[in-house]
PDB file of C-alpha atoms in Angstrom:
ATOM      1  CA  MET A  17     143.227  46.198  42.228  1.00 92.00           C
ATOM      2  CA  ILE A  18     140.178  45.499  40.984  1.00 96.00           C
ATOM      3  CA  THR A  19     139.743  45.439  37.366  1.00 96.00           C
ATOM      4  CA  LYS A  20     136.380  43.911  36.008  1.00 97.00           C
ATOM      5  CA  ALA A  21     132.798  43.981  37.896  1.00 97.00           C
ATOM      6  CA  GLU A  22     130.239  42.013  36.545  1.00 98.00           C
ATOM      7  CA  ILE A  23     126.614  40.886  37.835  1.00 98.00           C
ATOM      8  CA  ILE A  24     125.978  37.853  38.027  1.00 97.00           C
ATOM      9  CA  ASN A  25     123.351  35.306  39.253  1.00 96.00           C
ATOM     10  CA  GLN A  26     123.466  33.918  43.100  1.00 94.00           C
ATOM     11  CA  PRO A  27     127.271  31.687  43.018  1.00 94.00           C
ATOM     12  CA  TYR A  28     127.039  28.273  43.972  1.00 93.00           C
ATOM     13  CA  SER A  29     127.905  27.799  47.797  1.00 89.00           C
ATOM     14  CA  GLY A  30     131.275  28.003  47.241  1.00 90.00           C
ATOM     15  CA  GLN A  31     131.993  28.600  44.101  1.00 93.00           C
ATOM     16  CA  TYR A  32     133.963  31.847  44.873  1.00 94.00           C
ATOM     17  CA  LYS A  33     135.067  33.801  47.626  1.00 94.00           C
ATOM     18  CA  GLU A  34     131.997  36.173  49.247  1.00 94.00           C
ATOM     19  CA  ILE A  35     131.989  39.377  50.856  1.00 95.00           C
ATOM     20  CA  ILE A  36     128.553  40.991  52.085  1.00 95.00           C
ATOM     21  CA  TYR A  37     128.920  44.583  51.538  1.00 94.00           C
ATOM     22  CA  ASP A  38     125.591  45.118  53.613  1.00 91.00           C
ATOM     23  CA  VAL A  39     124.278  48.493  55.111  1.00 92.00           C
ATOM     24  CA  SER A  40     122.080  47.868  58.526  1.00 89.00           C
ATOM     25  CA  ASN A  41     118.581  49.553  57.770  1.00 89.00           C
ATOM     26  CA  SER A  42     115.419  48.750  58.988  1.00 88.00           C
ATOM     27  CA  LEU A  43     113.983  50.105  54.665  1.00 87.00           C
ATOM     28  CA  ASN A  44     116.121  47.343  53.390  1.00 91.00           C
ATOM     29  CA  SER A  45     114.531  44.614  50.737  1.00 93.00           C
ATOM     30  CA  GLN A  46     115.252  41.051  50.773  1.00 94.00           C
ATOM     31  CA  SER A  47     116.890  41.068  47.548  1.00 96.00           C
ATOM     32  CA  TRP A  48     120.446  40.323  47.089  1.00 96.00           C
ATOM     33  CA  THR A  49     123.115  41.515  44.051  1.00 97.00           C
ATOM     34  CA  TRP A  50     125.761  40.082  43.265  1.00 98.00           C
ATOM     35  CA  ILE A  51     128.930  41.388  41.464  1.00 98.00           C
ATOM     36  CA  LYS A  52     132.139  38.468  40.300  1.00 97.00           C
ATOM     37  CA  PHE A  53     135.088  41.263  41.096  1.00 97.00           C
ATOM     38  CA  GLU A  54     138.307  39.954  38.715  1.00 96.00           C
ATOM     39  CA  ASP A  55     141.756  41.588  39.721  1.00 94.00           C
ATOM     40  CA  GLY A  56     144.734  41.561  37.851  1.00 90.00           C
ATOM     41  CA  ASP A  57     146.344  38.302  38.233  1.00 93.00           C
ATOM     42  CA  PHE A  58     142.712  37.170  37.343  1.00 94.00           C
ATOM     43  CA  ASN A  59     141.706  36.267  40.820  1.00 93.00           C
ATOM     44  CA  GLU A  60     137.545  36.348  41.011  1.00 95.00           C
ATOM     45  CA  TRP A  61     135.578  36.416  44.154  1.00 95.00           C
ATOM     46  CA  CYS A  62     131.972  37.605  44.783  1.00 97.00           C
ATOM     47  CA  GLY A  63     130.363  40.507  46.408  1.00 96.00           C
ATOM     48  CA  GLU A  64     127.016  40.495  47.553  1.00 97.00           C
ATOM     49  CA  LEU A  65     124.928  43.680  48.095  1.00 97.00           C
ATOM     50  CA  ARG A  66     121.969  44.398  49.260  1.00 96.00           C
ATOM     51  CA  GLY A  67     118.905  45.052  46.795  1.00 96.00           C
ATOM     52  CA  PHE A  68     117.056  44.115  43.105  1.00 96.00           C
ATOM     53  CA  PRO A  69     120.860  44.537  40.604  1.00 97.00           C
ATOM     54  CA  ARG A  70     120.475  47.491  38.455  1.00 96.00           C
ATOM     55  CA  ALA A  71     123.688  48.052  36.953  1.00 97.00           C
ATOM     56  CA  VAL A  72     127.629  48.115  38.040  1.00 98.00           C
ATOM     57  CA  ALA A  73     130.454  50.551  35.996  1.00 97.00           C
ATOM     58  CA  LEU A  74     134.203  50.281  37.189  1.00 97.00           C
ATOM     59  CA  SER A  75     136.529  53.830  37.006  1.00 96.00           C
ATOM     60  CA  LYS A  76     139.786  52.778  36.129  1.00 94.00           C
ATOM     61  CA  LYS A  77     140.486  56.784  36.380  1.00 94.00           C
ATOM     62  CA  PHE A  78     139.175  57.334  40.040  1.00 95.00           C
ATOM     63  CA  ASN A  79     139.478  53.303  40.305  1.00 96.00           C
ATOM     64  CA  ILE A  80     136.243  53.147  41.979  1.00 96.00           C
ATOM     65  CA  VAL A  81     133.057  50.632  41.550  1.00 97.00           C
ATOM     66  CA  LEU A  82     129.816  52.026  41.491  1.00 97.00           C
ATOM     67  CA  VAL A  83     126.763  49.206  41.883  1.00 98.00           C
ATOM     68  CA  LEU A  84     123.451  50.315  41.924  1.00 97.00           C
ATOM     69  CA  THR A  85     121.023  48.343  43.046  1.00 97.00           C
ATOM     70  CA  SER A  86     117.220  48.927  44.161  1.00 95.00           C
ATOM     71  CA  ASP A  87     118.072  49.730  48.082  1.00 95.00           C
ATOM     72  CA  TYR A  88     121.408  51.261  47.402  1.00 96.00           C
ATOM     73  CA  LEU A  89     124.134  53.048  45.095  1.00 97.00           C
ATOM     74  CA  PHE A  90     127.302  51.352  46.535  1.00 97.00           C
ATOM     75  CA  GLN A  91     130.653  52.920  45.774  1.00 97.00           C
ATOM     76  CA  ILE A  92     133.443  50.739  45.927  1.00 97.00           C
ATOM     77  CA  ASP A  93     137.887  51.488  46.284  1.00 96.00           C
ATOM     78  CA  CYS A  94     139.475  49.873  43.361  1.00 96.00           C
ATOM     79  CA  GLU A  95     142.137  49.371  45.579  1.00 96.00           C
ATOM     80  CA  SER A  96     141.377  48.054  48.804  1.00 95.00           C
ATOM     81  CA  GLY A  97     137.367  46.616  47.845  1.00 94.00           C
ATOM     82  CA  GLU A  98     136.316  48.021  50.397  1.00 96.00           C
ATOM     83  CA  LEU A  99     132.935  50.417  50.816  1.00 96.00           C
ATOM     84  CA  THR A 100     134.024  53.895  51.281  1.00 95.00           C
ATOM     85  CA  ASN A 101     130.570  54.864  50.866  1.00 95.00           C
ATOM     86  CA  TYR A 102     126.950  54.742  49.940  1.00 96.00           C
ATOM     87  CA  GLU A 103     123.636  56.304  49.000  1.00 95.00           C
ATOM     88  CA  SER A 104     119.948  54.812  50.944  1.00 93.00           C
ATOM     89  CA  GLN A 105     116.792  54.406  49.020  1.00 88.00           C
ATOM     90  CA  PRO A 106     117.864  55.212  45.394  1.00 89.00           C
ATOM     91  CA  GLN A 107     115.519  56.972  42.486  1.00 93.00           C
ATOM     92  CA  TYR A 108     118.809  56.326  39.799  1.00 95.00           C
ATOM     93  CA  GLN A 109     117.491  53.575  37.606  1.00 94.00           C
ATOM     94  CA  SER A 110     120.789  53.529  35.279  1.00 95.00           C
ATOM     95  CA  LEU A 111     124.118  53.500  34.822  1.00 97.00           C
ATOM     96  CA  THR A 112     127.520  53.366  33.156  1.00 97.00           C
ATOM     97  CA  VAL A 113     130.909  54.997  32.728  1.00 96.00           C
ATOM     98  CA  THR A 114     132.501  56.992  30.129  1.00 96.00           C
ATOM     99  CA  PRO A 115     135.307  55.404  28.034  1.00 94.00           C
ATOM    100  CA  SER A 116     137.093  58.223  29.851  1.00 93.00           C
ATOM    101  CA  GLY A 117     136.615  56.701  33.466  1.00 94.00           C
ATOM    102  CA  VAL A 118     133.408  59.440  33.814  1.00 96.00           C
ATOM    103  CA  PHE A 119     130.378  58.195  35.866  1.00 97.00           C
ATOM    104  CA  VAL A 120     126.803  58.806  33.958  1.00 97.00           C
ATOM    105  CA  ILE A 121     123.498  57.879  35.689  1.00 97.00           C
ATOM    106  CA  ALA A 122     120.047  58.533  35.356  1.00 96.00           C
ATOM    107  CA  ASP A 123     116.704  58.731  37.064  1.00 95.00           C
ATOM    108  CA  TYR A 124     113.624  58.697  35.334  1.00 91.00           C
ATOM    109  CA  TYR A 125     113.898  62.820  34.645  1.00 94.00           C
ATOM    110  CA  HIS A 126     117.568  64.130  34.381  1.00 96.00           C
ATOM    111  CA  ILE A 127     121.110  62.425  33.790  1.00 97.00           C
ATOM    112  CA  GLU A 128     123.879  63.170  36.135  1.00 97.00           C
ATOM    113  CA  LYS A 129     127.886  63.057  35.921  1.00 96.00           C
ATOM    114  CA  ILE A 130     129.473  61.151  38.618  1.00 95.00           C
ATOM    115  CA  GLU A 131     133.697  62.326  39.176  1.00 83.00           C
ATOM    116  CA  SER A 132     135.278  60.624  42.568  1.00 84.00           C
ATOM    117  CA  ILE A 133     132.496  60.603  45.119  1.00 86.00           C
ATOM    118  CA  LEU A 134     129.301  59.788  44.675  1.00 90.00           C
ATOM    119  CA  LYS A 135     128.460  63.476  46.365  1.00 87.00           C
ATOM    120  CA  ASP A 136     129.962  65.363  43.100  1.00 88.00           C
ATOM    121  CA  LYS A 137     127.852  64.985  40.944  1.00 94.00           C
ATOM    122  CA  LYS A 138     126.633  67.191  38.569  1.00 95.00           C
ATOM    123  CA  LEU A 139     123.704  67.754  36.009  1.00 95.00           C
ATOM    124  CA  LEU A 140     124.337  67.342  32.419  1.00 96.00           C
ATOM    125  CA  GLU A 141     121.571  69.753  30.459  1.00 94.00           C
ATOM    126  CA  SER A 142     119.646  67.500  27.572  1.00 92.00           C
ATOM    127  CA  PRO A 143     117.895  69.009  24.727  1.00 91.00           C
ATOM    128  CA  ILE A 144     114.448  68.184  26.216  1.00 89.00           C
ATOM    129  CA  GLN A 145     112.739  67.296  29.100  1.00 90.00           C
ATOM    130  CA  MET A 146     112.953  63.724  29.512  1.00 92.00           C
ATOM    131  CA  ASP A 147     110.791  61.044  30.614  1.00 92.00           C
ATOM    132  CA  THR A 148     111.512  56.805  31.962  1.00 92.00           C
ATOM    133  CA  ILE A 149     115.706  57.469  30.771  1.00 94.00           C
ATOM    134  CA  LYS A 150     117.406  54.222  29.392  1.00 95.00           C
ATOM    135  CA  PHE A 151     120.661  54.070  28.409  1.00 96.00           C
ATOM    136  CA  SER A 152     120.527  51.482  25.508  1.00 93.00           C
ATOM    137  CA  ARG A 153     124.864  51.098  24.743  1.00 93.00           C
ATOM    138  CA  TRP A 154     128.076  52.641  23.965  1.00 95.00           C
ATOM    139  CA  SER A 155     129.196  52.806  20.530  1.00 93.00           C
ATOM    140  CA  ASN A 156     132.623  54.633  20.040  1.00 90.00           C
ATOM    141  CA  ASN A 157     132.532  56.767  22.477  1.00 94.00           C
ATOM    142  CA  ARG A 158     128.549  57.638  22.176  1.00 95.00           C
ATOM    143  CA  LEU A 159     125.929  56.742  24.746  1.00 96.00           C
ATOM    144  CA  SER A 160     123.063  55.694  22.950  1.00 95.00           C
ATOM    145  CA  ILE A 161     119.568  56.844  25.333  1.00 95.00           C
ATOM    146  CA  THR A 162     116.339  56.273  24.882  1.00 93.00           C
ATOM    147  CA  CYS A 163     113.178  58.458  26.704  1.00 93.00           C
ATOM    148  CA  ASP A 164     109.729  59.935  26.035  1.00 89.00           C
ATOM    149  CA  GLU A 165     109.353  63.736  26.001  1.00 86.00           C
ATOM    150  CA  PHE A 166     108.280  64.798  29.328  1.00 87.00           C
ATOM    151  CA  LEU A 167     104.071  64.989  30.285  1.00 82.00           C
ATOM    152  CA  ASN A 168     104.105  64.203  25.712  1.00 77.00           C
ATOM    153  CA  TRP A 169     104.514  59.860  26.232  1.00 69.00           C
ATOM    154  CA  ASP A 170     103.376  59.404  22.892  1.00 79.00           C
ATOM    155  CA  ASN A 171     106.988  60.834  21.720  1.00 82.00           C
ATOM    156  CA  HIS A 172     109.691  58.854  21.641  1.00 87.00           C
ATOM    157  CA  LEU A 173     113.219  59.446  21.300  1.00 89.00           C
ATOM    158  CA  GLU A 174     116.896  58.823  20.739  1.00 93.00           C
ATOM    159  CA  LEU A 175     119.348  60.695  21.992  1.00 94.00           C
ATOM    160  CA  GLU A 176     123.382  60.709  22.249  1.00 95.00           C
ATOM    161  CA  LEU A 177     125.863  61.457  24.921  1.00 96.00           C
ATOM    162  CA  ASP A 178     128.624  62.174  23.648  1.00 95.00           C
ATOM    163  CA  GLY A 179     131.468  60.805  26.356  1.00 94.00           C
ATOM    164  CA  ASP A 180     134.126  63.498  25.384  1.00 94.00           C
ATOM    165  CA  THR A 181     131.939  66.654  26.193  1.00 95.00           C
ATOM    166  CA  LEU A 182     129.083  64.817  27.790  1.00 96.00           C
ATOM    167  CA  GLU A 183     126.963  67.002  25.400  1.00 95.00           C
ATOM    168  CA  ILE A 184     123.377  65.286  25.267  1.00 95.00           C
ATOM    169  CA  THR A 185     122.136  65.808  21.429  1.00 93.00           C
ATOM    170  CA  MET A 186     119.138  64.293  19.784  1.00 89.00           C
ATOM    171  CA  LYS A 187     119.759  61.404  17.147  1.00 82.00           C
ATOM    172  CA  ASP A 188     119.834  62.037  13.536  1.00 66.00           C
ATOM    173  CA  LEU A 189     116.842  60.866  12.913  1.00 53.00           C
ATOM    174  CA  ILE A 190     117.426  59.164   8.738  1.00 41.00           C
TER     175      ILE A 190
END
């Protein structure tokens, strides 16, 4: 069972057992992402996935790993290590997982939550219209988010996402 997943640089040949997760598509780029997986016995192997790397997140709650690349959003089952679903040409730019195991993903303008399958998405309400959304870091149970106000690109804002309620609020300015 996969217990850890992280983006790495291309490994040396033979450094890890490698599994190629590829989708046949004429629109595929020539870029690749390498993910180092680890199981409960500390065995490591490498997954090679099509597209330039953007993010990886593992949910113990749903037993899945999501890998976001420039070409695809991949869903990998933690138990089998198999590719179970994917989306082609995603517009998403950021991906994370809450401490409770819910995936949170953002394109340039919206933030959504993903539960147990890729098609199970729900738009999260925001106090403003956003542009150029970037997830920064988790602190306790709060995700820092930076963005610009839509159609007011000089207004750079910091928001927070509560990991329990999934409510987005303006960050307190001191």
